[in-house]
Short mmCIF file of C-alpha atoms in Angstrom, two decimals:
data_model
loop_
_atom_site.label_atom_id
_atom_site.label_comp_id
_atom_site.label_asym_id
_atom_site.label_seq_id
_atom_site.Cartn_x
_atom_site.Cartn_y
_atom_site.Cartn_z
CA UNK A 1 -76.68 -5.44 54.28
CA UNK A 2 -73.47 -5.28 54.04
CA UNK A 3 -71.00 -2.22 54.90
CA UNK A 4 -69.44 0.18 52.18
CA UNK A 5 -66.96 2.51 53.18
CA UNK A 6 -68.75 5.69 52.24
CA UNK A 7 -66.39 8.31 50.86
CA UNK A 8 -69.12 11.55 50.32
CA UNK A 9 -72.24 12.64 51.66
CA UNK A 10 -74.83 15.05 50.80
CA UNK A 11 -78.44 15.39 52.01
CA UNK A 12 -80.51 18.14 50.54
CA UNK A 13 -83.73 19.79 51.82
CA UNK A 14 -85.59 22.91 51.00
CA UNK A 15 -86.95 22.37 55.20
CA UNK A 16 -83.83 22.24 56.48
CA UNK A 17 -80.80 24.41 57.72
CA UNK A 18 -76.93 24.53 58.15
CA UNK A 19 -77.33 21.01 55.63
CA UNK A 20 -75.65 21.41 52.39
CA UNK A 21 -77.46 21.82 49.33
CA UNK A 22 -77.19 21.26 45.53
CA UNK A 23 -77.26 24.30 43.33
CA UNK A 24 -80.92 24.83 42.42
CA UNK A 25 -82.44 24.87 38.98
CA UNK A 26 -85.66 26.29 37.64
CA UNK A 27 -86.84 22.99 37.27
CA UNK A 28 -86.00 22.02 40.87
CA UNK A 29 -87.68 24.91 42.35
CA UNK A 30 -91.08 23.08 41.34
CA UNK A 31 -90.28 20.21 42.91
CA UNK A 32 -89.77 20.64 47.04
CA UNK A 33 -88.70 17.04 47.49
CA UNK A 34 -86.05 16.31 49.84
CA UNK A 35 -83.29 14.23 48.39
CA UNK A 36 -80.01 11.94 48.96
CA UNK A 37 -77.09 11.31 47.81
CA UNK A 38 -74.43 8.72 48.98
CA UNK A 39 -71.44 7.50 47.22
CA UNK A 40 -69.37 4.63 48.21
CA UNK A 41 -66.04 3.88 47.29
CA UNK A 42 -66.80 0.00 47.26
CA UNK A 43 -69.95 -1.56 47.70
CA UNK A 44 -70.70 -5.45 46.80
CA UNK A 45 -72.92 -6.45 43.82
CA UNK A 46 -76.14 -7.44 46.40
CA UNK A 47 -74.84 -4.74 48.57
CA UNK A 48 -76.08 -1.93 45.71
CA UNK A 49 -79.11 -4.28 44.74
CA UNK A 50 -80.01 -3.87 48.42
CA UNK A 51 -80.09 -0.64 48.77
CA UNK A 52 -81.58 0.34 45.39
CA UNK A 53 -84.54 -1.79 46.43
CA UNK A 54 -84.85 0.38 49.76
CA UNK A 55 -84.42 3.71 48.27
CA UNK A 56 -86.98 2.52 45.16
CA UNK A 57 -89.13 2.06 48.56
CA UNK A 58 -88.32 4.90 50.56
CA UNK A 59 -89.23 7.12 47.32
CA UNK A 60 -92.73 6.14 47.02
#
């Protein structure tokens, strides 16, 4: 895969601490599953395919 220069990062989970967090909803409160978020201020055509095809994995 190719490298994106990453320009924000936030991991949330409900098992962890000191980690920062998204502002929790009703709705979210019934579901305890960790999540990620990464943005990237470039990132190739393949480069996102790629990693939508891993995260699409590492979800199930």
């Amino acid at each position: 895969m190719e490298t994106g220069e990453i320009s924000d990062r936030e991991i949330c989970a409900s098992s962890l601490s000191g980690v920062k967090r998204r502002r929790v909803t009703v709705d979210d409160k019934l579901d305890h599953q960790p999540c990620v978020n990464v943005k990237f201020k470039s990132l190739t055509k393949e480069s996102k395919r790629k990693l939508n095809e891993l995260l699409q994995e590492w979800s199930k």
